Amino acid sequence: CLVPAMMAALLLALTSCGEGKPSSNTGANSFSNKLAAITQAGQPVTAKELNDWYAAPPDASNAAALYAQAFTVLTKDDPKTPAFLGRNQKALQLLLQAAERKSCRYPVDLSAGFSATLPHLGNIKRCASLLEAEAVAQAGRGRTDQASKAVLAGLRLARSLENEPVLISQLVRFVAERSALSGLEQAL
């Protein structure tokens, strides 16, 4: 599911240069045939189609609203300072709540193409660091159940980007996964 979307995004990038027309007639039919085949397979080939394809789950199961609340209360403290965990308890609680939801689609307008903004990505990295710190702190107190919840919440935070059909989103997902696994390693 993700691979065809990324391929469609790549095609979108190729078609947006020169507004979807090859620079010469050489291969024009081949290019048009490939676009037609992608369309026939039900995959998006334009930014608007990509935005429509990346549908939002029902509000009750969409974790994005809870993550957005966590992003709002997250402090600007350096994640490497001891104060970061203590000052972000409200954000931590919201992240743990969001982790209980199974789906996520952040409010991003992919129909804007390369102009689409993805402000949630930086916050996800900071929240992943918060959950990592929580896992380590809870393990240090002997609360393995709470440490496990923080690790799982970190993995679910990373998974919140799983279906977002943008390359940088997938790179941030990998960073968030690495942070959750680092928390697990340190907690052991």
PDB file of N, CA, C and O in Angstrom, residues 132-167:
ATOM      1  N   GLU A 132      11.149   8.236  24.772  1.00  0.00           N
ATOM      2  CA  GLU A 132      12.395   7.511  25.066  1.00  0.00           C
ATOM      3  C   GLU A 132      12.865   7.827  26.482  1.00  0.00           C
ATOM      4  O   GLU A 132      13.204   6.922  27.257  1.00  0.00           O
ATOM      5  N   ALA A 133      12.872   9.117  26.837  1.00  0.00           N
ATOM      6  CA  ALA A 133      13.291   9.522  28.185  1.00  0.00           C
ATOM      7  C   ALA A 133      12.370   8.932  29.238  1.00  0.00           C
ATOM      8  O   ALA A 133      12.828   8.505  30.310  1.00  0.00           O
ATOM      9  N   GLU A 134      11.079   8.882  28.949  1.00  0.00           N
ATOM     10  CA  GLU A 134      10.111   8.303  29.896  1.00  0.00           C
ATOM     11  C   GLU A 134      10.383   6.814  30.095  1.00  0.00           C
ATOM     12  O   GLU A 134      10.346   6.313  31.232  1.00  0.00           O
ATOM     13  N   ALA A 135      10.660   6.084  29.041  1.00  0.00           N
ATOM     14  CA  ALA A 135      10.940   4.646  29.152  1.00  0.00           C
ATOM     15  C   ALA A 135      12.159   4.407  30.027  1.00  0.00           C
ATOM     16  O   ALA A 135      12.147   3.548  30.920  1.00  0.00           O
ATOM     17  N   VAL A 136      13.198   5.198  29.805  1.00  0.00           N
ATOM     18  CA  VAL A 136      14.428   5.035  30.580  1.00  0.00           C
ATOM     19  C   VAL A 136      14.184   5.394  32.050  1.00  0.00           C
ATOM     20  O   VAL A 136      14.616   4.674  32.962  1.00  0.00           O
ATOM     21  N   ALA A 137      13.478   6.491  32.287  1.00  0.00           N
ATOM     22  CA  ALA A 137      13.201   6.927  33.668  1.00  0.00           C
ATOM     23  C   ALA A 137      12.351   5.903  34.411  1.00  0.00           C
ATOM     24  O   ALA A 137      12.637   5.576  35.567  1.00  0.00           O
ATOM     25  N   GLN A 138      11.329   5.392  33.761  1.00  0.00           N
ATOM     26  CA  GLN A 138      10.460   4.408  34.416  1.00  0.00           C
ATOM     27  C   GLN A 138      11.204   3.105  34.684  1.00  0.00           C
ATOM     28  O   GLN A 138      11.040   2.498  35.740  1.00  0.00           O
ATOM     29  N   ALA A 139      12.041   2.686  33.761  1.00  0.00           N
ATOM     30  CA  ALA A 139      12.832   1.467  33.980  1.00  0.00           C
ATOM     31  C   ALA A 139      13.788   1.674  35.148  1.00  0.00           C
ATOM     32  O   ALA A 139      13.996   0.762  35.959  1.00  0.00           O
ATOM     33  N   GLY A 140      14.357   2.864  35.254  1.00  0.00           N
ATOM     34  CA  GLY A 140      15.259   3.180  36.361  1.00  0.00           C
ATOM     35  C   GLY A 140      14.577   3.120  37.704  1.00  0.00           C
ATOM     36  O   GLY A 140      15.215   2.867  38.731  1.00  0.00           O
ATOM     37  N   ARG A 141      13.287   3.357  37.736  1.00  0.00           N
ATOM     38  CA  ARG A 141      12.501   3.285  38.976  1.00  0.00           C
ATOM     39  C   ARG A 141      11.953   1.882  39.224  1.00  0.00           C
ATOM     40  O   ARG A 141      11.215   1.658  40.176  1.00  0.00           O
ATOM     41  N   GLY A 142      12.261   0.966  38.307  1.00  0.00           N
ATOM     42  CA  GLY A 142      11.781  -0.407  38.454  1.00  0.00           C
ATOM     43  C   GLY A 142      10.357  -0.597  37.968  1.00  0.00           C
ATOM     44  O   GLY A 142       9.760  -1.640  38.194  1.00  0.00           O
ATOM     45  N   ARG A 143       9.798   0.369  37.283  1.00  0.00           N
ATOM     46  CA  ARG A 143       8.424   0.294  36.777  1.00  0.00           C
ATOM     47  C   ARG A 143       8.456  -0.185  35.316  1.00  0.00           C
ATOM     48  O   ARG A 143       8.247   0.588  34.390  1.00  0.00           O
ATOM     49  N   THR A 144       8.692  -1.463  35.158  1.00  0.00           N
ATOM     50  CA  THR A 144       8.840  -2.007  33.814  1.00  0.00           C
ATOM     51  C   THR A 144       7.551  -1.917  33.008  1.00  0.00           C
ATOM     52  O   THR A 144       7.602  -1.775  31.778  1.00  0.00           O
ATOM     53  N   ASP A 145       6.402  -1.991  33.686  1.00  0.00           N
ATOM     54  CA  ASP A 145       5.137  -1.865  32.958  1.00  0.00           C
ATOM     55  C   ASP A 145       4.993  -0.471  32.347  1.00  0.00           C
ATOM     56  O   ASP A 145       4.584  -0.325  31.195  1.00  0.00           O
ATOM     57  N   GLN A 146       5.378   0.570  33.091  1.00  0.00           N
ATOM     58  CA  GLN A 146       5.307   1.934  32.577  1.00  0.00           C
ATOM     59  C   GLN A 146       6.372   2.178  31.497  1.00  0.00           C
ATOM     60  O   GLN A 146       6.132   2.891  30.524  1.00  0.00           O
ATOM     61  N   ALA A 147       7.534   1.577  31.683  1.00  0.00           N
ATOM     62  CA  ALA A 147       8.581   1.687  30.659  1.00  0.00           C
ATOM     63  C   ALA A 147       8.112   1.045  29.357  1.00  0.00           C
ATOM     64  O   ALA A 147       8.316   1.600  28.273  1.00  0.00           O
ATOM     65  N   SER A 148       7.461  -0.112  29.471  1.00  0.00           N
ATOM     66  CA  SER A 148       6.935  -0.800  28.284  1.00  0.00           C
ATOM     67  C   SER A 148       5.888   0.045  27.581  1.00  0.00           C
ATOM     68  O   SER A 148       5.868   0.128  26.343  1.00  0.00           O
ATOM     69  N   LYS A 149       5.017   0.693  28.349  1.00  0.00           N
ATOM     70  CA  LYS A 149       3.992   1.563  27.748  1.00  0.00           C
ATOM     71  C   LYS A 149       4.636   2.711  26.979  1.00  0.00           C
ATOM     72  O   LYS A 149       4.171   3.079  25.904  1.00  0.00           O
ATOM     73  N   ALA A 150       5.693   3.273  27.520  1.00  0.00           N
ATOM     74  CA  ALA A 150       6.370   4.382  26.846  1.00  0.00           C
ATOM     75  C   ALA A 150       7.023   3.909  25.549  1.00  0.00           C
ATOM     76  O   ALA A 150       6.954   4.600  24.529  1.00  0.00           O
ATOM     77  N   VAL A 151       7.636   2.735  25.568  1.00  0.00           N
ATOM     78  CA  VAL A 151       8.264   2.189  24.360  1.00  0.00           C
ATOM     79  C   VAL A 151       7.196   1.919  23.294  1.00  0.00           C
ATOM     80  O   VAL A 151       7.349   2.300  22.125  1.00  0.00           O
ATOM     81  N   LEU A 152       6.098   1.283  23.715  1.00  0.00           N
ATOM     82  CA  LEU A 152       5.025   1.003  22.760  1.00  0.00           C
ATOM     83  C   LEU A 152       4.418   2.289  22.214  1.00  0.00           C
ATOM     84  O   LEU A 152       4.102   2.375  21.021  1.00  0.00           O
ATOM     85  N   ALA A 153       4.267   3.293  23.067  1.00  0.00           N
ATOM     86  CA  ALA A 153       3.741   4.586  22.607  1.00  0.00           C
ATOM     87  C   ALA A 153       4.698   5.224  21.601  1.00  0.00           C
ATOM     88  O   ALA A 153       4.262   5.851  20.634  1.00  0.00           O
ATOM     89  N   GLY A 154       6.001   5.044  21.811  1.00  0.00           N
ATOM     90  CA  GLY A 154       6.984   5.556  20.857  1.00  0.00           C
ATOM     91  C   GLY A 154       6.878   4.861  19.509  1.00  0.00           C
ATOM     92  O   GLY A 154       6.962   5.505  18.463  1.00  0.00           O
ATOM     93  N   LEU A 155       6.686   3.550  19.539  1.00  0.00           N
ATOM     94  CA  LEU A 155       6.523   2.803  18.291  1.00  0.00           C
ATOM     95  C   LEU A 155       5.225   3.189  17.579  1.00  0.00           C
ATOM     96  O   LEU A 155       5.184   3.305  16.357  1.00  0.00           O
ATOM     97  N   ARG A 156       4.175   3.423  18.366  1.00  0.00           N
ATOM     98  CA  ARG A 156       2.904   3.843  17.755  1.00  0.00           C
ATOM     99  C   ARG A 156       2.987   5.264  17.211  1.00  0.00           C
ATOM    100  O   ARG A 156       2.354   5.582  16.204  1.00  0.00           O
ATOM    101  N   LEU A 157       3.759   6.109  17.870  1.00  0.00           N
ATOM    102  CA  LEU A 157       3.985   7.461  17.347  1.00  0.00           C
ATOM    103  C   LEU A 157       4.666   7.362  15.980  1.00  0.00           C
ATOM    104  O   LEU A 157       4.269   8.032  15.027  1.00  0.00           O
ATOM    105  N   ALA A 158       5.669   6.514  15.890  1.00  0.00           N
ATOM    106  CA  ALA A 158       6.345   6.301  14.607  1.00  0.00           C
ATOM    107  C   ALA A 158       5.359   5.759  13.578  1.00  0.00           C
ATOM    108  O   ALA A 158       5.324   6.216  12.431  1.00  0.00           O
ATOM    109  N   ARG A 159       4.536   4.827  13.995  1.00  0.00           N
ATOM    110  CA  ARG A 159       3.564   4.220  13.088  1.00  0.00           C
ATOM    111  C   ARG A 159       2.524   5.230  12.599  1.00  0.00           C
ATOM    112  O   ARG A 159       1.901   5.037  11.564  1.00  0.00           O
ATOM    113  N   SER A 160       2.359   6.330  13.321  1.00  0.00           N
ATOM    114  CA  SER A 160       1.384   7.346  12.897  1.00  0.00           C
ATOM    115  C   SER A 160       1.737   7.924  11.532  1.00  0.00           C
ATOM    116  O   SER A 160       0.890   8.502  10.857  1.00  0.00           O
ATOM    117  N   LEU A 161       2.980   7.750  11.109  1.00  0.00           N
ATOM    118  CA  LEU A 161       3.430   8.241   9.804  1.00  0.00           C
ATOM    119  C   LEU A 161       3.460   7.152   8.737  1.00  0.00           C
ATOM    120  O   LEU A 161       3.792   7.417   7.588  1.00  0.00           O
ATOM    121  N   GLU A 162       3.140   5.947   9.123  1.00  0.00           N
ATOM    122  CA  GLU A 162       3.299   4.791   8.249  1.00  0.00           C
ATOM    123  C   GLU A 162       2.656   4.959   6.870  1.00  0.00           C
ATOM    124  O   GLU A 162       3.226   4.569   5.856  1.00  0.00           O
ATOM    125  N   ASN A 163       1.478   5.547   6.805  1.00  0.00           N
ATOM    126  CA  ASN A 163       0.770   5.667   5.535  1.00  0.00           C
ATOM    127  C   ASN A 163       0.915   7.035   4.881  1.00  0.00           C
ATOM    128  O   ASN A 163       0.341   7.253   3.822  1.00  0.00           O
ATOM    129  N   GLU A 164       1.644   7.936   5.508  1.00  0.00           N
ATOM    130  CA  GLU A 164       1.809   9.270   4.932  1.00  0.00           C
ATOM    131  C   GLU A 164       2.718   9.165   3.707  1.00  0.00           C
ATOM    132  O   GLU A 164       3.886   8.829   3.832  1.00  0.00           O
ATOM    133  N   PRO A 165       2.194   9.456   2.516  1.00  0.00           N
ATOM    134  CA  PRO A 165       2.928   9.190   1.277  1.00  0.00           C
ATOM    135  C   PRO A 165       3.932  10.283   0.887  1.00  0.00           C
ATOM    136  O   PRO A 165       3.921  10.794  -0.227  1.00  0.00           O
ATOM    137  N   VAL A 166       4.806  10.599   1.833  1.00  0.00           N
ATOM    138  CA  VAL A 166       5.828  11.616   1.603  1.00  0.00           C
ATOM    139  C   VAL A 166       7.146  11.054   2.118  1.00  0.00           C
ATOM    140  O   VAL A 166       7.207  10.531   3.238  1.00  0.00           O
ATOM    141  N   LEU A 167       8.189  11.156   1.327  1.00  0.00           N
ATOM    142  CA  LEU A 167       9.472  10.559   1.681  1.00  0.00           C
ATOM    143  C   LEU A 167      10.006  11.068   3.016  1.00  0.00           C
ATOM    144  O   LEU A 167      10.422  10.277   3.865  1.00  0.00           O
TER     145      LEU A 167
END
